[in-house]
Coordinates of C-alpha atoms and ligand atoms in Angstrom, one line a residue:
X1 CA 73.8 118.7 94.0
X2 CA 72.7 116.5 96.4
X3 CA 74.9 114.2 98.8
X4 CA 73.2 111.4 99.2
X5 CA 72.2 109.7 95.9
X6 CA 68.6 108.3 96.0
X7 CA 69.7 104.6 96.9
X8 CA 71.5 105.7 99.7
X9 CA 68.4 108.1 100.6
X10 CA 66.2 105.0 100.4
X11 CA 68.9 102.7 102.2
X12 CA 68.5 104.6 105.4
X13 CA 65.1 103.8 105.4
X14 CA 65.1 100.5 105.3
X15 CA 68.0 100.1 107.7
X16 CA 66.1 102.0 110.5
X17 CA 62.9 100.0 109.4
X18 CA 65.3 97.1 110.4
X19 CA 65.6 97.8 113.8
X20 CA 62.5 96.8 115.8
X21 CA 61.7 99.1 117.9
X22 CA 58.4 98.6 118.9
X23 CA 58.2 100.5 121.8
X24 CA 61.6 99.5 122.9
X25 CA 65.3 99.7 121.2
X26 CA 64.8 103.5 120.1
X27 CA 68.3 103.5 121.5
X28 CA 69.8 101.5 118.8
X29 CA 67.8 103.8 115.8
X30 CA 69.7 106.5 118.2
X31 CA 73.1 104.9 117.9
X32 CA 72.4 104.5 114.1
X33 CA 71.8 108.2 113.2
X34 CA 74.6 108.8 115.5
X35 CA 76.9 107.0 113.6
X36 CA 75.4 108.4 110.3
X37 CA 75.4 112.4 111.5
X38 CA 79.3 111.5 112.4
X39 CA 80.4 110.7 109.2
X40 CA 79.0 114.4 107.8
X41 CA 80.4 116.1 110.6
X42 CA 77.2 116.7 112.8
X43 CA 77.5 116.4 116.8
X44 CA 74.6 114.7 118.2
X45 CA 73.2 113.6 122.1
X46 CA 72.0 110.4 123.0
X47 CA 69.6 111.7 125.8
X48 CA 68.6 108.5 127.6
X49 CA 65.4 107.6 129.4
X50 CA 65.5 107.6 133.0
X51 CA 65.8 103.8 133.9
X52 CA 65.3 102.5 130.9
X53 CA 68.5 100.6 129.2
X54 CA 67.0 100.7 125.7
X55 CA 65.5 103.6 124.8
X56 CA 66.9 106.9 124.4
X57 CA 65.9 110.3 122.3
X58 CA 68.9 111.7 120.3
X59 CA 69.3 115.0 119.4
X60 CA 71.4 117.1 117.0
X61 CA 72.0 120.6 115.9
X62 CA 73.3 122.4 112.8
X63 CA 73.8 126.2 112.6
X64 CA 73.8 128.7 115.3
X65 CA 72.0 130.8 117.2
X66 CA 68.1 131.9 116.6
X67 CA 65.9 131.7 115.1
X68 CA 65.8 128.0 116.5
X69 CA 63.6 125.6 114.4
X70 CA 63.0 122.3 116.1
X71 CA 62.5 119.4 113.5
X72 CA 61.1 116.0 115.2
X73 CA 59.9 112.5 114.8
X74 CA 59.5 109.4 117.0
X75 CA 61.7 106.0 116.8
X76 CA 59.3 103.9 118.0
X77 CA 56.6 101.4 116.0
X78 CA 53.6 99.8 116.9
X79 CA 53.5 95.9 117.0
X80 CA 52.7 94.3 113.6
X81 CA 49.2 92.9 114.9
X82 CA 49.2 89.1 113.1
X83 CA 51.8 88.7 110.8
X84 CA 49.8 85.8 108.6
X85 CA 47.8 89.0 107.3
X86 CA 51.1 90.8 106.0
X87 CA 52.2 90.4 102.3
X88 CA 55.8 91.9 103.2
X89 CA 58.3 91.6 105.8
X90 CA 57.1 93.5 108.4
X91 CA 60.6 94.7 109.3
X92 CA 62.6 94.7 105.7
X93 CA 61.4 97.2 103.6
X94 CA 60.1 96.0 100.5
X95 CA 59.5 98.0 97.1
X96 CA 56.0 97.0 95.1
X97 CA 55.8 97.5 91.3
X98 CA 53.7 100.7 91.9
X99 CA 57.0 101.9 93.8
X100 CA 55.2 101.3 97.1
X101 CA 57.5 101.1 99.9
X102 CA 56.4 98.6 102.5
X103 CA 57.2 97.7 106.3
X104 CA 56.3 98.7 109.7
X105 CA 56.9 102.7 110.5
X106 CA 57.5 103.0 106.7
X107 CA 54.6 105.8 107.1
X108 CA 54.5 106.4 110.5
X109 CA 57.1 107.7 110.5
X110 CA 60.5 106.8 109.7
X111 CA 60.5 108.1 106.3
X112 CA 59.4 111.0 108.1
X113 CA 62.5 110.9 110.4
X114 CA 64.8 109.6 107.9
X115 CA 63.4 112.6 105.8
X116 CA 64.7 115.3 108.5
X117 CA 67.4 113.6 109.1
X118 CA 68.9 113.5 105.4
X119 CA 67.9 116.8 104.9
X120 CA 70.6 118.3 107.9
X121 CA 73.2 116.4 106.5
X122 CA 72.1 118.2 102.9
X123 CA 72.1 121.3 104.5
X124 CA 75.2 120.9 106.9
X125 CA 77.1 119.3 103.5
X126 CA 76.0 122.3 101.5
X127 CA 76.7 125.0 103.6
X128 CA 73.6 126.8 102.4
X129 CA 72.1 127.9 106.0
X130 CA 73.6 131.6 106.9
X131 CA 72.0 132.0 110.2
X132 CA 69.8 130.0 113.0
X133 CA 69.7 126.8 113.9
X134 CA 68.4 123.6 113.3
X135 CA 67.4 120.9 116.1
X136 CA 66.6 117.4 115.3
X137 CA 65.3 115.6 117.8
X138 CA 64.5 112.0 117.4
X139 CA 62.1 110.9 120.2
X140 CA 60.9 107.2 121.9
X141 CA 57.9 106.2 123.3
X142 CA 55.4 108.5 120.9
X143 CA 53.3 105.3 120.4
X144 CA 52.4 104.9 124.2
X145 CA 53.0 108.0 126.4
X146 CA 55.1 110.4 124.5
X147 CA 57.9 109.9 127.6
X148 CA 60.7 110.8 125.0
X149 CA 58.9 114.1 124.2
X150 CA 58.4 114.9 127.6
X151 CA 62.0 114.3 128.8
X152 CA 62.6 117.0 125.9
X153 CA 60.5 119.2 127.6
X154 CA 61.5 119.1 130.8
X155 CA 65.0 119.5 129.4
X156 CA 64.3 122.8 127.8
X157 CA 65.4 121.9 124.1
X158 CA 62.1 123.6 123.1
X159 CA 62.5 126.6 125.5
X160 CA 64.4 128.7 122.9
X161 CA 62.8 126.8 119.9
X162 CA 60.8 129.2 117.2
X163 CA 59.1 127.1 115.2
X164 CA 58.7 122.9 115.5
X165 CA 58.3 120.8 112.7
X166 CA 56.9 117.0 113.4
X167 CA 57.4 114.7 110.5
X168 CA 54.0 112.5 111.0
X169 CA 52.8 111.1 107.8
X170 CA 49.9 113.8 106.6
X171 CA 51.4 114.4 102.6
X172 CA 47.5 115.0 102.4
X173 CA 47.2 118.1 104.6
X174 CA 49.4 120.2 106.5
X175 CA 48.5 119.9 110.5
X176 CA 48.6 122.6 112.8
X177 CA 45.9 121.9 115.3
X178 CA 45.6 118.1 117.2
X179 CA 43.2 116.2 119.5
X180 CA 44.4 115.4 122.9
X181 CA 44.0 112.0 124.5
X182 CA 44.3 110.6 127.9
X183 CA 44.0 107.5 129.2
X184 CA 42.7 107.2 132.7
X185 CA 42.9 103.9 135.6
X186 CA 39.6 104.4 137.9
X187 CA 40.0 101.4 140.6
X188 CA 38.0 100.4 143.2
X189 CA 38.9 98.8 146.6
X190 CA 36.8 96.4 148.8
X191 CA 37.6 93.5 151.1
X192 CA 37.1 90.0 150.4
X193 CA 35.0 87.4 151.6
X194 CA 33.3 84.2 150.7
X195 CA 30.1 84.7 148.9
X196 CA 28.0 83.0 151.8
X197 CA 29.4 85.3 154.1
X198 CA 29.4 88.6 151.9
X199 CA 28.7 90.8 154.7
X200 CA 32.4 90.0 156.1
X201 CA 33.5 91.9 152.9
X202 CA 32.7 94.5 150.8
X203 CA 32.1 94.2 147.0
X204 CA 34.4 96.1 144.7
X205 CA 32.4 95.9 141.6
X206 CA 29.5 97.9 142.9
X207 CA 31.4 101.3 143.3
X208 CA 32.9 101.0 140.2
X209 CA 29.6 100.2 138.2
X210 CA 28.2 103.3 140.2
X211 CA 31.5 105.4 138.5
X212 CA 30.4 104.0 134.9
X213 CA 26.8 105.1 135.4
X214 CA 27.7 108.4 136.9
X215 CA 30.5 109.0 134.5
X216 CA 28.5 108.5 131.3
X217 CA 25.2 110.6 132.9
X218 CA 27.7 113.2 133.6
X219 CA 29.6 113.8 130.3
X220 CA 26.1 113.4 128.7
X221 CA 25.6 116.8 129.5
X222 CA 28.7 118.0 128.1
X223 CA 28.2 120.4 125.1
X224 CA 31.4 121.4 123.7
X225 CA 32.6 121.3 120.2
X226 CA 35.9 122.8 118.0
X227 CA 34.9 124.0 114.9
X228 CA 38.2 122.1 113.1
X229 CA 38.4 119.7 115.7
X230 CA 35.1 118.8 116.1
X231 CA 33.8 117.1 120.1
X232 CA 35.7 115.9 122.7
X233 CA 35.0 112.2 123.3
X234 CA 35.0 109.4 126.4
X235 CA 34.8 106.0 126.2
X236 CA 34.9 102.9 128.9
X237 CA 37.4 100.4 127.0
X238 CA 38.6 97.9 129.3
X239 CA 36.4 96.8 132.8
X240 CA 38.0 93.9 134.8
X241 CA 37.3 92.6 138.7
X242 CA 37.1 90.0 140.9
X243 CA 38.7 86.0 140.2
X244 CA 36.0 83.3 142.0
X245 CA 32.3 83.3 141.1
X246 CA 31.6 82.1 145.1
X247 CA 34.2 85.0 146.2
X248 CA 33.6 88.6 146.8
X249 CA 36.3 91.1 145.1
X250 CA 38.4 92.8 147.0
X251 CA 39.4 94.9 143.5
X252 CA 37.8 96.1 140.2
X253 CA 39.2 98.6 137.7
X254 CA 38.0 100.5 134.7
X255 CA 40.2 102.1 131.9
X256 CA 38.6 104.7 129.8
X257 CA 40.2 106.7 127.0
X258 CA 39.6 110.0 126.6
X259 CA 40.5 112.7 123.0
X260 CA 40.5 115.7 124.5
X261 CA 39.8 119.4 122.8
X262 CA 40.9 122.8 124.0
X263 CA 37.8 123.3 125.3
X264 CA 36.9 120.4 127.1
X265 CA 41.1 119.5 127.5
X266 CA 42.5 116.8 130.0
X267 CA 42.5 119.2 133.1
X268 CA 38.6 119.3 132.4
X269 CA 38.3 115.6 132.1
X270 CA 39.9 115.1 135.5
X271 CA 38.1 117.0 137.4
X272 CA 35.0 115.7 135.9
X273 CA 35.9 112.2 136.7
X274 CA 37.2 113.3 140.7
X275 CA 33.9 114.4 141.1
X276 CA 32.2 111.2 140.1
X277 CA 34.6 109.6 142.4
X278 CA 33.1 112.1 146.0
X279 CA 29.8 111.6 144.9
X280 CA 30.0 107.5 145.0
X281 CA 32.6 107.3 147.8
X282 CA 29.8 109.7 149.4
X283 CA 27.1 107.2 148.6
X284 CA 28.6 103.7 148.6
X285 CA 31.3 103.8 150.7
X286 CA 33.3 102.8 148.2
X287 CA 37.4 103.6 148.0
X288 CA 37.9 104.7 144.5
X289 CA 41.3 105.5 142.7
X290 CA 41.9 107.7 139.8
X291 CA 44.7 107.7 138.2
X292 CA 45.6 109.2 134.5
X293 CA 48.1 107.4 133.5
X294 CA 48.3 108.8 130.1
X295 CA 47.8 112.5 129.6
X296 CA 49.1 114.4 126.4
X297 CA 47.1 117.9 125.8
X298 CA 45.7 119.3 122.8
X299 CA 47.8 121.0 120.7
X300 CA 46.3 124.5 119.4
X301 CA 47.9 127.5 116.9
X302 CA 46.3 129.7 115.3
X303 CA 47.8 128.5 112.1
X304 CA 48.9 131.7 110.6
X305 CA 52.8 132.1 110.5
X306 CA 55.2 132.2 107.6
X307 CA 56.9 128.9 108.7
X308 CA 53.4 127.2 107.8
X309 CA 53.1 129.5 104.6
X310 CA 56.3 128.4 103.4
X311 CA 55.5 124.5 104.2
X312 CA 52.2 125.0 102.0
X313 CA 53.8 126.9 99.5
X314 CA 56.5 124.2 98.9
X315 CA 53.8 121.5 99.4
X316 CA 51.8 122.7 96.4
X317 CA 54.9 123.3 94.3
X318 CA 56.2 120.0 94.8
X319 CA 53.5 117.6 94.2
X320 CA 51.7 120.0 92.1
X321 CA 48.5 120.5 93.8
X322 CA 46.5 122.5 96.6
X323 CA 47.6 121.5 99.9
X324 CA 44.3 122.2 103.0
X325 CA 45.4 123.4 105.9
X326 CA 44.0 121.1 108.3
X327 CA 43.5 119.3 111.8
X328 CA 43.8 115.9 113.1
X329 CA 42.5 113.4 115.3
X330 CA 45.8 112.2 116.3
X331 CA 48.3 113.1 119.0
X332 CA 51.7 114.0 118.8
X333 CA 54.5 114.4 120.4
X334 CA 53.7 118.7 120.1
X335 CA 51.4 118.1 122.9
X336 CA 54.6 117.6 125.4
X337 CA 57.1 120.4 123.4
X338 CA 54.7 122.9 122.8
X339 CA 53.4 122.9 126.6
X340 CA 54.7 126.0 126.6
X341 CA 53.8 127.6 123.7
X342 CA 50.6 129.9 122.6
X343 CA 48.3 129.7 120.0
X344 CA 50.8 132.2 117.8
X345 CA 53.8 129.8 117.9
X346 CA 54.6 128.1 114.4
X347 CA 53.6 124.5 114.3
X348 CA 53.8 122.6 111.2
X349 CA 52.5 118.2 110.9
X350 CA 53.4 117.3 107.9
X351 CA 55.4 114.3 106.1
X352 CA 55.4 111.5 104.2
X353 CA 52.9 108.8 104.2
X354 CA 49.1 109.3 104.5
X355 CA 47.3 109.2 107.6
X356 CA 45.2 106.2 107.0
X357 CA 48.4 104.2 106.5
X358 CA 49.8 104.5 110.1
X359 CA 49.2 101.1 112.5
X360 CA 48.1 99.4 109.1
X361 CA 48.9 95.6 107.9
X362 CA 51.2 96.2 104.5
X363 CA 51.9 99.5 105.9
X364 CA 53.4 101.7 102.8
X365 CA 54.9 105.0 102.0
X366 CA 55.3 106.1 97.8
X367 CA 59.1 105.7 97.0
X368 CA 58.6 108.7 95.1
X369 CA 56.9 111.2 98.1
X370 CA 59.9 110.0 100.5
X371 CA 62.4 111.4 98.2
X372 CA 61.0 114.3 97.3
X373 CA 60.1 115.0 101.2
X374 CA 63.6 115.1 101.7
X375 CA 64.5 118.2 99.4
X376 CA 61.2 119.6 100.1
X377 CA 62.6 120.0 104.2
X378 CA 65.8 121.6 102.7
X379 CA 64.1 123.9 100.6
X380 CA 61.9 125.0 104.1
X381 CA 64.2 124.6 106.8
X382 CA 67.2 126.8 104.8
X383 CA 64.9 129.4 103.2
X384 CA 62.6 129.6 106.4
X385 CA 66.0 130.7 108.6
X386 CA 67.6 132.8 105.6
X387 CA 64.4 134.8 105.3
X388 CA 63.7 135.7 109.1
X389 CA 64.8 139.2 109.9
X390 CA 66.4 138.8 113.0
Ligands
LIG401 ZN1 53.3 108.5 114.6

């Protein structure tokens, strides 16, 4: 029997697609599964981010003692883009007549989270789990620099942790190998002057278009590829410098975004780009910065484990079809709590919504797929832990 009837299931949802928390206010979808976990007798942690009022992770924990299975998803939402293009609300969910369920983070991902986080209180409610424990952890900042997940990390909530599930929308495929990515600031300093008199300054844009050249000769020569995850890849995105046509800049800067594999990963990809940075500071003088400011690894496993079994097992049974085993192009939050962990460790991606509805206008996830996601997770979480001979 379950304990929460299907409009209460779907209710959650929508009140946590309520909240805006677009990079910001993860602390009040905290609060709100706080108060929820209360009411079925489940302590939780509101683990706040260091100097930041509104945001916060939460975490909670059923059960006791190993195995440990950490279950995960991120608070956090990207912006709506331009609302004129959305049919819906972005931020009140709205059901379609083919049962569509629409609103920003309806796929990615709080039906995923909402999906964990109803299936403890099942689990708690029913008493069915005879040994281990269960960890949500509810994370902010996933869409930007995945500073929830690393505060988990650093922590050590995933230092005793067996297994980790992430709820990202992938009903299409079960995940257990992702892309890095890393974003990184290369800035150049020079000295200003008026443009009659440039040698009283030096130019800032000349070192930096030196870097681009260099860079892009450079990684030219790289030859890596994964066989799932296919080439690493680098790309200039954003070049800005200097404010006056008649005045020489003093500054420049070039952010380039980077998806890393495991072998070409981020450490790689800095040292690549601190060599381009001698060999023009060697040749024009130049005073070159570089500074990744993002940097979340690739996440690798091997991909055989019973915890994944199980997910795909369960998968097939419940939507009645042939689940791949895949990889994806996305980051996740794995790449902070699994820094750690080896290729042997049991990592599973997989929840409702597909893929190719995450950051999208109308954004959707079926009615139907969220529900059954819910008993799905307490199907794997409770038989996963009641199988394992400890
Ligand atoms: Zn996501």
């Amino acid at each position: 029997m379950a304990v929460l009837s299907n409009e209460e299931r779907v209710k959650i949802l929508s009140d946590i697609i309520e909240i805006q928390s677009v990079n910001e206010k993860e602390l009040d979808v905290a609060q709100y599964f706080q108060k929820l976990f209360k009411k079925y007798d489940i302590d939780s942690e509101v683990l706040k981010l260091n100097g930041e009022a509104s945001r916060a992770n939460l975490i909670a924990e059923i059960g006791s003692g190993k195995p440990v299975v950490a279950v995960s998803g991120h608070m956090d939402v990207v912006t709506t883009g331009n609302t004129a293009l959305w049919n819906y609300d972005p931020f009140k969910l709205t059901e379609d007549n083919q049962g569509r369920l629409h609103g920003r983070g309806s796929a990615d991902m709080k039906s995923g989270l909402a999906a964990l986080a109803i299936s403890l209180i099942e689990i708690k409610t029913s008493g069915t789990l005879k040994q281990g424990t269960i960890r949500f952890m509810a994370t902010a900042g996933e869409e930007v620099t995945s500073n929830g997940a690393a505060l988990l990390h650093e922590r050590g909530y995933m230092d005793d942790a067996d297994a980790l599930l992430i709820a990202e929308p992938s009903e299409d495929g079960i995940v257990y190998t992702h892309k890095g990515t890393m974003d990184i600031q290369v800035a150049s300093k020079g000295k200003s002057a008026h443009s009659s008199m440039p040698e009283l300054g030096f130019n800032a844009i000349n070192p930096l278009v030196d870097f681009i050249h260099y860079l892009n000769a450079e990684y030219a020569k790289v030859n890596e590829k994964d066989d799932l995850l296919g080439t690493p890849t680098m790309n200039s995105t954003v070049v800005s410098g200097g404010d006056q046509v008649n005045s020489i800049p003093e500054y420049a800067e070039s952010l380039f975004n980077m998806r890393t594999i495991p072998s070409f990963d981020n450490k790689k990809f800095e040292a690549l780009f601190n060599s381009v940075k001698d060999k023009v500071e060697k040749e024009s003088k130049g005073d070159i910065t570089v500074n990744p400011y993002v940097n979340r690894d690739p996440v690798y496993t091997a991909g055989d484990n019973e915890f994944i079994k199980l997910a795909k097992s369960l998968g097939d049974q419940y939507f009645n079809r042939d689940l791949p085993l895949t990889s994806s192009t996305a980051t996740t939050d794995a790449s902070y709590l699994m820094k750690d962990k080896d290729e042997n460790f049991s990592f599973v991606m997989y929840g409702p919504g597909k893929t190719g509805q995450a950051h999208q206008v109308d954004e959707y996830v079926d009615k139907d797929t969220y529900l059954t996601f819910i008993d799905l997770y307490t199907q794997l979480l409770t038989r996963y832990l009641n199988d394992c001979n400890s």
